[in-house]
Amino acid sequence: MNPSVSILALLMACAPENAGQASTSGAGPLGGTLQAIMTERGLKEEDILAAAKTYTPSGKLDEYVIMASGGHGGNLIAIGVPSMRILKYVAVFGPESWQGYGYGGLGDKILYEDSRQGGKEVTWGDVHHPNFSETKGEYDGKYIFVNDKANARVAVVDLSDFMTKQIVANPLVMSDHGGAFVTPNTEYVVETSQYAAPLGGRYAPLDEYDTTYRGAAMFWHFDKEKGRLDQEKSWAIELPPYMQDLADAGKLESDGWVFINSWNTELSAGSEGKGKPFMESGASQNDMDYLHVINWKKAEQLIADGKFDIINGVRVISLATAASENVLTFIGEPKSPHGCDVTPDGKGIVVGGKLDTHATVFEFSKIKDLIEKGEFSGKDRYGVNVLDFQKSIRGQQEIGLGPLHTVFDDKGFAYTSVFLDSTVVKWNPNQLGQPVEALSVQYNIGHIMAAEGDTVSPDGHWVVAMNKMAQDRYQPVGPLLPQSFQLIDVSGEKMEITYDLPIPLGEPHYSQMIKADKLKPLQVYSPVGTNPYTDEVSPHAVTAGQERIERDGKKVHVYMSVIRSHLSPDYIDVNEGDEVTIHLTSLEQAYDQVHGFAIDMYNVNVSMEPGKYEEVTFTADRAGVFPFYCTEFCSALHLEMAGYLLVKPRE
Ligand code: RUQ
Ligand code: CUA
């Protein structure tokens, strides 16, 4: 729209009262009221325009869904676009009581057992980069994968019910960052290390940083039939201790390759207690670090040929093999690199630099050519071939101070987040030179995301600035402030901020935005008794009339049905010390008829969506009378949906 046309005038011209009239004098009832509200609230025309672009009337659905990392909240956040309404927090790496995740139900196995590494129980995660599953380079709406930087784990969230179905712990490294990136047909979910350490969780003093400390790129094989990562078919490549950072998988022309940046070719391990500089300056000495170029199709072949070692149960291509086979090659990248984003056509790789003013665009065809011809400019200290920087790049784009991440639209433009300048810079990766436009955002933007932005065909229209700071944007709520998303309309000639959304539960790192009609979520679990973790009807599910309590020595099995508005059986008599298992079946098949099941004082709490099977097991180690009840206001007689657990004391 031409901004010089008065929006107010337009609105009034459209008002039914003005139909057929040429006058836009502002006298009509709508115009009059709108004008009064604008005056009263101090709104400008562009505010009204932004509201019109994003306001979504009651009952209207959003066109896109964002799945955002919830950072150290350990969760994922589903957000509608353009309304920016928060739709759901999806519990992933930490317990969450609304979804009944981590309070005695079936999800506990995923959260507390499967995700253990070295025996420690970890109940939080630092979610970094969510990635949708892809088919032919397009989001297919089936799964989303996230990594946990803090504990080197990857989770699979099923988008049929927005539940976490699997968490795997990386057996090699202690922390990750370059994840969870998918290859264009979700053959693999890539997870690369961040802070180097001896692989497999061994001890070694910091003196051995250069000789013993290592990074790794883990290629988790995804079994699309089962919808789970297959640990047996997964493998890894050993990497130098250069602190690998962001990563991205090649697509189209560069399919079969993965790119990872890094920021510590200095091999700084901090002060080491020896008066050396902190990592902050120790790792910022060199003007260039190394972009890691990995030929994963070739690596897959090496694995098939048996050219691997086994570390902690994982097949690992050694650094020496990766180097000699050119499965791994390096190219210099300036300065304090961050962000590594492959262009939608797969031809370019854009790398930002936290201490640089440019984004560097690497040209895949040049890289491939140099590797094929064996034209290297040298080797790094670990024997990995290094390509000449100038011969590998398309060029460099002037951006501003501290470019980080880059996303793409449908018109061939790139949008880079610029942390220090607090701007979004629009530029053309095929026509490097002057940026097209810089938009100020509030403040210190980290990640940036675009509609369908990581696919081979981004949608354009919407870009989201994921800002790290928001000091004066929202009503103050104490020294810990929410993070801030700004929805930017990039469809017009100028970028416009249309909505500010505070994110009050963790610091998001990255997100993706999918066309809403690609998502086909379930309304109910069907048939009745479906175990959401197996997608099959549980052999322990009940139908109406089959409810019962069975006792086998000190083991008590309760087969309970859940339906408006009773839990059946509604009393459970056990002895102190008994091991109690309650098999719960929701007999509901009506959409949105959700119940819950909680036992007071026993830390038992599960969510019972229609048709769902759940199972809780606990030891009745506290004698007394414990009411249990339904936790969702499901019907007029919801309060009556309750019963008693009676635990008879030992003599
Ligand atoms: S990374 S701000 Cu947040 Cu995981 Cu670039
Ligand atoms: Cu069922 Cu409340």
XYZ file of C-alpha atoms and ligand atoms in Angstrom:
658
model
C 0.000 0.000 0.000
C 1.140 3.497 -0.741
C 1.857 4.895 2.714
C 0.937 8.382 1.617
C -2.689 7.319 1.193
C -4.459 8.080 4.444
C -5.395 4.801 6.098
C -8.073 6.574 7.989
C -9.520 7.905 4.778
C -9.398 4.441 3.304
C -11.069 2.827 6.267
C -13.825 5.380 6.147
C -14.262 4.990 2.431
C -14.781 1.285 3.045
C -17.282 1.794 5.853
C -20.801 0.837 4.762
C -22.165 4.192 5.835
C -19.964 5.800 3.238
C -20.827 3.442 0.428
C -21.384 5.387 -2.733
C -20.080 8.602 -1.269
C -16.984 10.330 -2.472
C -16.475 12.117 0.811
C -13.644 10.973 3.099
C -14.076 13.858 5.457
C -13.982 11.752 8.630
C -17.542 12.492 9.583
C -18.758 8.872 9.311
C -19.391 6.954 12.549
C -16.497 4.483 12.051
C -14.033 7.175 11.144
C -15.199 9.306 14.000
C -14.824 6.547 16.582
C -11.499 5.397 15.192
C -10.185 8.929 15.210
C -11.299 9.369 18.810
C -9.565 6.154 19.909
C -6.420 7.074 18.018
C -6.337 10.443 19.714
C -7.077 9.011 23.122
C -4.394 6.282 22.841
C -1.889 8.378 20.925
C -1.859 6.028 17.940
C -0.401 6.943 14.580
C -1.564 5.788 11.185
C 1.226 3.243 10.931
C 0.054 1.733 14.224
C -3.411 1.261 12.784
C -1.900 -0.283 9.682
C 0.213 -2.679 11.764
C -2.843 -3.616 13.791
C -4.850 -4.262 10.645
C -2.091 -6.541 9.343
C -1.897 -8.622 12.501
C -5.178 -8.333 14.394
C -6.995 -11.618 14.065
C -10.657 -11.519 15.033
C -12.015 -14.117 17.432
C -12.582 -17.394 15.660
C -10.199 -16.674 12.784
C -7.163 -18.864 12.497
C -3.580 -17.938 11.754
C -1.911 -18.538 8.439
C 1.437 -19.662 9.839
C 2.736 -21.355 12.951
C 6.086 -20.545 14.494
C 7.819 -23.244 16.477
C 10.305 -21.348 18.607
C 13.011 -22.611 20.859
C 12.226 -21.877 24.486
C 15.930 -21.653 25.331
C 16.801 -22.652 28.871
C 13.107 -23.018 29.574
C 13.757 -26.385 27.910
C 10.594 -26.164 25.834
C 9.242 -25.261 22.416
C 6.728 -22.470 21.876
C 4.025 -22.601 19.193
C 2.957 -19.139 18.044
C 0.380 -18.144 15.418
C 1.236 -15.642 12.677
C 0.183 -12.931 12.030
C -1.686 -12.715 15.356
C 1.398 -13.666 17.421
C -0.895 -15.493 19.802
C 0.947 -18.109 21.847
C -0.732 -21.428 21.149
C 1.214 -23.882 23.249
C 4.361 -24.497 25.240
C 5.598 -27.962 24.373
C 7.566 -29.572 27.175
C 10.747 -31.171 25.874
C 13.700 -31.330 28.257
C 12.010 -30.429 31.516
C 8.939 -31.553 33.438
C 5.748 -29.603 32.746
C 2.657 -30.162 34.800
C -0.123 -29.043 32.437
C 0.925 -31.654 29.891
C 1.522 -34.100 32.739
C 5.082 -34.614 31.505
C 7.494 -35.773 34.172
C 4.988 -36.489 36.948
C 4.684 -40.242 36.979
C 3.289 -40.902 33.484
C 4.687 -42.566 30.384
C 6.676 -39.458 29.379
C 8.905 -39.949 32.424
C 10.830 -42.684 30.665
C 11.771 -40.276 27.885
C 12.543 -37.413 30.206
C 14.344 -39.213 33.019
C 15.679 -42.490 31.657
C 16.329 -42.383 27.925
C 17.894 -38.964 28.101
C 20.475 -39.801 30.708
C 24.100 -39.472 29.926
C 26.586 -41.027 32.304
C 23.928 -41.724 34.900
C 23.072 -38.151 35.889
C 19.444 -37.214 35.905
C 19.049 -33.950 34.047
C 15.711 -32.135 34.255
C 16.312 -29.069 32.122
C 17.710 -28.279 28.742
C 18.911 -25.278 26.749
C 16.936 -25.548 23.532
C 18.731 -23.915 20.632
C 17.674 -24.585 17.083
C 14.369 -26.234 16.206
C 14.156 -27.677 12.703
C 11.119 -29.147 10.980
C 11.447 -32.455 9.199
C 11.834 -31.960 5.455
C 10.897 -33.783 2.278
C 12.700 -32.601 -0.858
C 13.882 -29.543 0.998
C 10.368 -28.466 2.085
C 8.990 -28.586 5.616
C 6.645 -31.565 5.658
C 4.896 -30.740 8.935
C 5.501 -34.145 10.525
C 8.190 -33.661 13.153
C 10.351 -31.022 14.690
C 13.802 -31.682 16.137
C 15.560 -29.638 18.800
C 18.951 -29.755 20.419
C 19.893 -29.186 24.043
C 23.113 -27.225 24.123
C 23.592 -27.776 27.851
C 23.592 -31.566 27.810
C 24.240 -32.498 24.170
C 20.881 -34.056 23.472
C 18.440 -34.111 20.588
C 14.677 -34.503 20.934
C 12.014 -35.560 18.470
C 8.666 -33.797 18.794
C 5.783 -35.351 16.870
C 3.594 -32.718 15.242
C 0.589 -35.042 15.150
C 0.086 -34.305 18.841
C 2.875 -31.807 19.619
C 4.446 -34.170 22.133
C 8.047 -35.103 22.784
C 8.500 -38.695 21.680
C 12.211 -39.272 22.027
C 15.304 -37.770 23.609
C 18.729 -39.114 22.731
C 21.926 -38.242 24.546
C 25.085 -37.771 22.513
C 27.542 -40.380 23.819
C 30.567 -38.435 22.550
C 30.334 -34.821 23.686
C 29.191 -32.829 26.684
C 27.685 -29.841 24.906
C 26.373 -29.173 21.435
C 25.385 -26.186 19.388
C 25.166 -26.869 15.650
C 21.878 -28.697 15.801
C 19.307 -29.897 15.195
C 19.771 -29.370 11.461
C 18.150 -31.722 9.010
C 19.323 -32.874 5.612
C 16.812 -32.144 2.791
C 14.996 -35.478 3.109
C 15.536 -35.832 6.848
C 17.972 -38.649 6.255
C 19.934 -37.256 9.169
C 19.532 -34.832 12.019
C 22.916 -33.181 12.455
C 24.236 -32.258 15.889
C 27.686 -30.753 16.260
C 29.601 -30.081 19.442
C 30.308 -26.719 20.999
C 32.796 -26.806 23.887
C 35.542 -29.321 23.126
C 36.289 -32.099 25.605
C 37.751 -35.600 25.375
C 35.275 -37.659 23.338
C 33.182 -40.170 25.201
C 33.246 -38.297 28.502
C 36.779 -39.187 29.614
C 38.993 -37.087 31.870
C 42.045 -35.252 30.561
C 43.772 -32.155 31.964
C 43.498 -28.858 30.094
C 47.207 -29.205 29.146
C 46.025 -31.784 26.685
C 43.565 -29.462 25.003
C 45.216 -29.660 21.596
C 46.051 -33.367 21.726
C 43.068 -34.921 23.484
C 40.165 -32.495 23.458
C 37.924 -32.854 20.428
C 34.682 -31.860 18.840
C 32.363 -34.071 16.814
C 29.640 -33.900 14.217
C 26.956 -36.437 15.020
C 24.743 -37.659 12.218
C 21.603 -39.048 13.832
C 19.827 -41.324 11.387
C 16.087 -40.678 11.293
C 13.784 -43.636 10.777
C 10.808 -42.051 9.021
C 8.615 -45.116 9.397
C 9.008 -45.189 13.149
C 9.404 -41.442 13.555
C 12.415 -41.984 15.790
C 16.159 -41.450 15.630
C 17.898 -44.772 15.145
C 20.977 -44.793 17.316
C 22.309 -47.989 15.727
C 22.409 -46.403 12.284
C 23.883 -43.114 13.487
C 27.536 -42.187 13.236
C 29.921 -39.294 13.795
C 32.999 -37.502 12.534
C 35.751 -36.475 14.931
C 36.624 -32.758 14.697
C 39.453 -30.600 16.052
C 38.852 -28.668 19.294
C 37.945 -25.486 17.402
C 34.609 -24.934 19.183
C 32.236 -25.736 16.352
C 29.288 -23.389 16.254
C 26.297 -23.125 13.934
C 25.747 -25.562 11.116
C 23.509 -26.006 8.124
C 22.910 -28.779 5.631
C 23.403 -28.195 1.929
C 20.390 -28.424 -0.387
C 19.758 -28.868 -4.115
C 23.205 -28.271 -5.643
C 24.929 -28.690 -2.266
C 22.820 -31.630 -1.063
C 25.148 -34.186 0.494
C 27.230 -31.571 2.278
C 27.150 -29.948 5.703
C 28.765 -26.662 6.721
C 29.787 -25.771 10.273
C 31.522 -22.680 11.512
C 33.901 -22.493 14.445
C 35.526 -19.834 16.597
C 38.569 -21.152 18.404
C 41.384 -21.995 16.023
C 43.544 -20.395 18.742
C 42.820 -23.472 20.910
C 42.123 -21.315 23.917
C 40.913 -23.230 26.931
C 40.502 -20.069 28.975
C 42.875 -19.053 31.736
C 43.576 -22.683 32.634
C 44.364 -21.294 36.087
C 47.724 -20.178 34.682
C 47.110 -16.515 34.110
C 46.297 -16.995 30.458
C 43.586 -14.750 29.006
C 39.967 -15.686 29.355
C 38.450 -17.499 26.400
C 36.797 -14.247 25.416
C 40.114 -12.829 24.242
C 42.072 -16.080 23.934
C 39.670 -17.291 21.260
C 39.456 -13.930 19.469
C 43.084 -13.510 18.392
C 42.919 -14.843 14.871
C 41.319 -12.896 12.051
C 40.047 -16.126 10.570
C 38.642 -19.306 11.993
C 37.636 -22.312 9.932
C 34.425 -23.013 8.124
C 34.144 -26.808 8.225
C 33.012 -28.337 4.944
C 31.787 -31.906 5.350
C 30.947 -34.277 2.530
C 28.429 -36.421 4.411
C 27.539 -38.676 1.485
C 31.190 -39.666 1.280
C 31.364 -40.021 5.060
C 28.359 -42.348 4.917
C 30.283 -44.461 2.401
C 33.332 -44.609 4.695
C 31.078 -45.864 7.478
C 29.632 -48.511 5.139
C 33.198 -49.519 4.228
C 34.090 -50.007 7.879
C 36.522 -47.105 8.086
C 35.596 -46.059 11.602
C 36.546 -46.436 15.259
C 34.074 -47.112 18.014
C 33.910 -44.586 20.829
C 31.374 -45.141 23.582
C 29.328 -47.314 21.240
C 29.287 -44.832 18.349
C 30.909 -45.372 14.964
C 33.285 -42.447 14.550
C 35.336 -41.472 11.501
C 38.642 -40.340 12.979
C 39.973 -36.874 12.303
C 42.923 -38.412 10.436
C 40.618 -40.412 8.139
C 38.244 -37.474 7.644
C 41.249 -35.334 6.663
C 42.953 -37.810 4.338
C 39.676 -38.666 2.564
C 38.688 -34.988 2.258
C 35.456 -35.748 4.032
C 36.443 -32.702 6.076
C 38.043 -29.591 4.589
C 38.470 -26.091 5.969
C 38.161 -22.548 4.642
C 39.074 -19.415 6.561
C 36.121 -17.341 7.795
C 36.243 -13.896 9.431
C 35.942 -12.768 12.310
C 34.577 -14.568 15.356
C 32.153 -16.316 13.024
C 28.550 -16.977 13.905
C 25.623 -18.051 11.816
C 26.006 -20.417 8.894
C 23.097 -20.357 6.483
C 22.760 -22.007 3.107
C 20.829 -19.978 0.517
C 17.523 -21.485 -0.737
C 19.117 -22.437 -4.086
C 21.863 -24.283 -2.222
C 24.561 -22.328 -4.081
C 25.779 -20.021 -1.340
C 26.725 -20.323 2.313
C 26.400 -17.123 4.342
C 28.570 -16.730 7.434
C 28.317 -13.789 9.829
C 31.091 -12.542 12.104
C 30.418 -11.318 15.630
C 33.394 -8.969 15.375
C 33.097 -8.271 11.669
C 31.133 -5.787 9.598
C 30.548 -8.188 6.714
C 28.686 -11.307 5.929
C 30.758 -13.618 3.779
C 29.073 -15.557 0.990
C 30.912 -18.761 0.139
C 30.244 -20.248 -3.287
C 29.535 -23.960 -3.145
C 30.506 -24.674 -6.765
C 33.920 -23.099 -6.212
C 34.458 -25.095 -3.017
C 33.502 -28.336 -4.716
C 35.751 -27.572 -7.668
C 38.769 -26.873 -5.485
C 38.241 -30.066 -3.490
C 37.789 -32.163 -6.640
C 40.936 -30.727 -8.196
C 42.849 -31.166 -4.943
C 43.751 -27.507 -5.018
C 44.507 -26.677 -1.404
C 46.387 -23.761 0.077
C 47.761 -25.762 2.985
C 46.851 -27.943 5.932
C 45.822 -27.114 9.469
C 47.768 -28.529 12.423
C 45.655 -31.703 12.377
C 46.356 -32.392 8.710
C 43.022 -31.173 7.341
C 43.246 -29.586 3.888
C 42.511 -25.867 3.789
C 41.018 -24.099 0.779
C 42.012 -20.612 -0.282
C 39.548 -18.076 1.112
C 39.459 -15.767 -1.918
C 39.030 -18.663 -4.320
C 36.107 -20.053 -2.263
C 33.914 -17.012 -1.887
C 31.364 -15.213 -4.010
C 32.156 -12.081 -2.081
C 31.486 -10.151 1.063
C 28.522 -8.012 1.903
C 28.831 -4.836 3.968
C 26.286 -5.285 6.764
C 27.110 -3.407 9.959
C 28.616 -4.261 13.307
C 28.172 -7.846 14.424
C 26.195 -9.745 11.791
C 24.937 -13.068 13.129
C 22.258 -15.043 11.335
C 20.778 -14.770 7.842
C 17.402 -15.821 6.446
C 15.823 -15.561 3.015
C 12.578 -14.549 1.314
C 10.804 -15.426 -1.936
C 12.245 -12.521 -3.894
C 15.888 -13.449 -3.539
C 16.659 -11.152 -0.614
C 18.590 -12.034 2.490
C 17.941 -10.610 5.959
C 20.767 -10.585 8.456
C 20.488 -9.988 12.192
C 23.050 -7.468 13.395
C 23.572 -7.788 17.124
C 25.684 -4.747 17.970
C 23.837 -2.363 15.665
C 20.397 -3.742 16.643
C 19.274 -3.889 13.043
C 17.844 -6.197 10.448
C 19.728 -5.634 7.211
C 18.161 -6.573 3.902
C 20.520 -7.352 1.034
C 20.819 -9.327 -2.140
C 23.152 -12.337 -2.045
C 23.345 -12.320 -5.841
C 24.193 -8.640 -6.059
C 26.641 -7.885 -3.296
C 27.336 -4.268 -2.558
C 25.153 -1.712 -0.863
C 22.562 -3.168 1.499
C 18.975 -2.565 0.401
C 17.711 -1.399 3.778
C 18.492 -1.452 7.492
C 15.658 -1.556 10.010
C 16.215 -0.771 13.686
C 14.859 -3.403 16.060
C 14.590 -3.323 19.857
C 17.188 -4.480 20.879
C 20.287 -6.571 20.173
C 18.777 -9.029 17.793
C 20.229 -12.530 17.960
C 18.335 -14.881 15.760
C 16.171 -14.003 12.825
C 13.639 -16.190 11.069
C 11.524 -16.054 7.921
C 8.336 -17.774 6.781
C 9.304 -21.197 5.412
C 12.736 -19.602 5.427
C 14.946 -22.702 5.565
C 13.220 -24.465 2.709
C 14.194 -24.453 -0.964
C 11.253 -22.062 -1.541
C 10.830 -19.473 1.225
C 7.452 -17.711 1.364
C 8.560 -14.169 2.144
C 6.067 -11.722 3.714
C 7.086 -12.331 7.340
C 10.409 -12.123 9.114
C 10.771 -12.350 12.885
C 13.484 -10.529 14.806
C 14.331 -12.508 17.943
C 15.756 -9.852 20.208
C 17.911 -10.537 23.222
C 17.058 -7.344 25.080
C 13.864 -5.403 25.641
C 14.633 -2.930 28.401
C 11.926 -0.337 27.683
C 9.503 -2.304 25.533
C 7.159 -3.811 28.096
C 5.727 -3.093 31.523
C 8.638 -3.814 33.889
C 8.473 -7.100 35.788
C 11.682 -7.064 37.787
C 15.301 -7.457 36.749
C 14.704 -10.615 34.713
C 13.072 -9.398 31.520
C 11.248 -11.315 28.838
C 12.865 -11.871 25.465
C 11.221 -10.055 22.597
C 10.018 -11.155 19.182
C 9.198 -8.512 16.601
C 7.120 -9.519 13.614
C 8.307 -7.682 10.517
C 6.293 -7.328 7.342
C 8.785 -7.564 4.485
C 6.206 -7.730 1.693
C 6.311 -4.041 0.896
C 9.018 -1.750 -0.282
C 10.039 -0.935 3.285
C 10.291 -3.339 6.189
C 7.772 -2.603 8.923
C 7.547 -3.844 12.494
C 3.958 -4.914 13.067
C 3.935 -6.674 16.433
C 6.008 -7.026 19.615
C 5.641 -10.283 21.506
C 7.335 -10.820 24.881
C 8.559 -14.376 25.445
C 8.452 -14.958 29.170
C 9.925 -18.434 29.598
C 13.542 -18.897 28.554
C 15.732 -17.328 25.895
C 14.751 -18.518 22.449
C 17.473 -19.421 19.985
C 16.040 -19.735 16.580
C 12.644 -20.801 15.413
C 10.996 -21.840 12.185
C 7.701 -20.749 10.651
C 5.567 -23.240 8.746
C 2.452 -22.743 6.645
C -0.371 -23.742 8.992
C -2.087 -25.961 6.433
C 0.960 -28.250 6.374
C 0.195 -29.243 9.948
C -2.379 -32.001 10.367
C -2.640 -32.442 14.107
C -4.855 -35.092 15.666
C -8.099 -34.052 17.323
C -8.345 -37.160 19.482
C -6.396 -40.369 19.965
C -8.214 -43.034 18.068
C -9.019 -45.845 18.614
C -9.674 -45.418 22.319
C -6.739 -46.570 24.418
C -3.970 -45.380 22.091
C -0.582 -45.103 23.744
C 0.871 -41.909 22.221
C 4.410 -43.237 22.568
C 3.759 -46.376 20.495
C 0.800 -45.146 18.400
C -0.859 -48.466 19.213
C -3.739 -49.402 21.466
C -2.227 -50.428 24.761
C -2.859 -54.035 25.816
C -3.676 -52.533 29.224
C -6.339 -50.145 27.975
C -9.893 -50.790 29.182
C -13.311 -50.443 27.636
C -16.356 -49.498 29.709
C -17.221 -52.289 32.161
C -13.709 -53.768 32.234
C -12.421 -51.511 34.981
C -10.882 -53.483 37.845
C -8.166 -53.741 40.466
C -5.837 -56.735 40.419
C -3.475 -57.623 43.183
C -0.371 -59.773 42.814
C 1.476 -59.906 46.142
C 2.728 -56.390 46.785
C 1.925 -55.252 43.247
C -1.402 -53.619 42.600
C -2.690 -52.952 39.085
C -5.597 -50.571 38.663
C -7.368 -50.513 35.302
C -9.188 -47.194 35.312
C -11.439 -45.490 32.803
C -11.808 -41.750 32.496
C -14.964 -40.176 31.060
C -17.356 -37.329 31.941
C -17.641 -37.115 34.894
C -16.114 -40.002 36.778
C -12.954 -41.947 37.303
C -13.687 -45.642 37.599
C -12.841 -47.266 39.963
C -13.107 -44.247 42.248
C -11.374 -45.777 45.233
C -8.118 -47.680 45.517
C -7.294 -49.573 48.685
C -3.629 -50.489 49.118
C -1.159 -51.246 51.875
C 1.796 -49.048 52.713
C 4.762 -50.240 50.653
C 2.706 -51.623 47.752
C 3.816 -50.848 44.220
C 0.824 -49.346 42.456
C 0.343 -49.095 38.697
C -2.677 -47.241 37.389
C -3.539 -47.908 33.758
C -5.708 -45.018 32.603
C -7.867 -44.998 29.490
C -9.838 -41.973 28.369
C -13.041 -43.292 26.838
C -13.773 -39.894 25.295
C -13.780 -39.343 21.538
C -15.121 -35.785 21.540
C -12.701 -33.032 20.496
C -11.467 -30.875 23.384
C -12.888 -33.165 26.076
C -9.678 -33.317 28.049
C -9.401 -34.704 31.558
C -6.461 -34.990 33.882
C -5.539 -37.334 36.676
C -3.670 -36.256 39.779
C -3.115 -37.878 43.160
C -2.683 -35.405 45.991
C 0.679 -35.465 47.757
C 2.065 -38.226 45.529
C 3.488 -36.009 42.767
C 1.373 -37.909 40.270
C -0.191 -35.869 37.485
C -0.991 -36.800 33.891
C -3.065 -35.266 31.122
C -5.833 -37.414 29.633
C -6.661 -36.211 26.146
C -9.597 -37.962 24.447
C -8.796 -41.600 23.697
C -5.373 -41.499 25.341
C -3.808 -44.297 27.338
C -1.556 -43.296 30.240
C 0.150 -45.243 32.959
C 1.505 -44.171 36.315
C 3.555 -46.270 38.695
C 4.515 -45.336 42.225
C 5.250 -46.880 45.596
C 2.567 -46.189 48.183
C 5.186 -45.192 50.740
C 3.106 -42.678 52.650
C 0.122 -43.964 54.619
C -3.052 -41.938 54.736
C -6.005 -40.864 52.667
C -5.173 -39.166 49.363
C -7.879 -37.759 47.154
C -7.350 -38.097 43.431
C -9.189 -35.941 40.948
C -9.558 -34.676 37.408
C -7.468 -31.542 36.836
C -9.301 -30.065 33.808
C -12.649 -28.336 34.187
C -14.276 -30.787 31.818
C -17.977 -30.594 32.618
C -20.536 -29.171 34.980
C -19.717 -31.996 37.397
C -15.954 -31.736 36.989
C -15.428 -31.182 40.715
C -17.215 -34.443 41.357
C -14.776 -36.286 39.089
C -12.708 -37.533 41.998
C -11.955 -40.492 44.236
C -9.708 -41.767 47.018
C -6.439 -43.590 47.324
C -6.389 -45.204 50.757
C -2.985 -46.338 51.949
C -3.330 -48.498 55.030
C -0.359 -48.080 57.402
C 1.957 -50.976 58.179
C 1.411 -52.425 61.651
S 22.926 -19.270 18.438
S 22.315 -15.648 18.604
Cu 21.517 -18.415 19.648
Cu 22.367 -21.114 19.275
Cu 23.121 -17.329 17.404
Cu -12.697 -34.588 33.951
Cu -12.602 -32.589 35.097
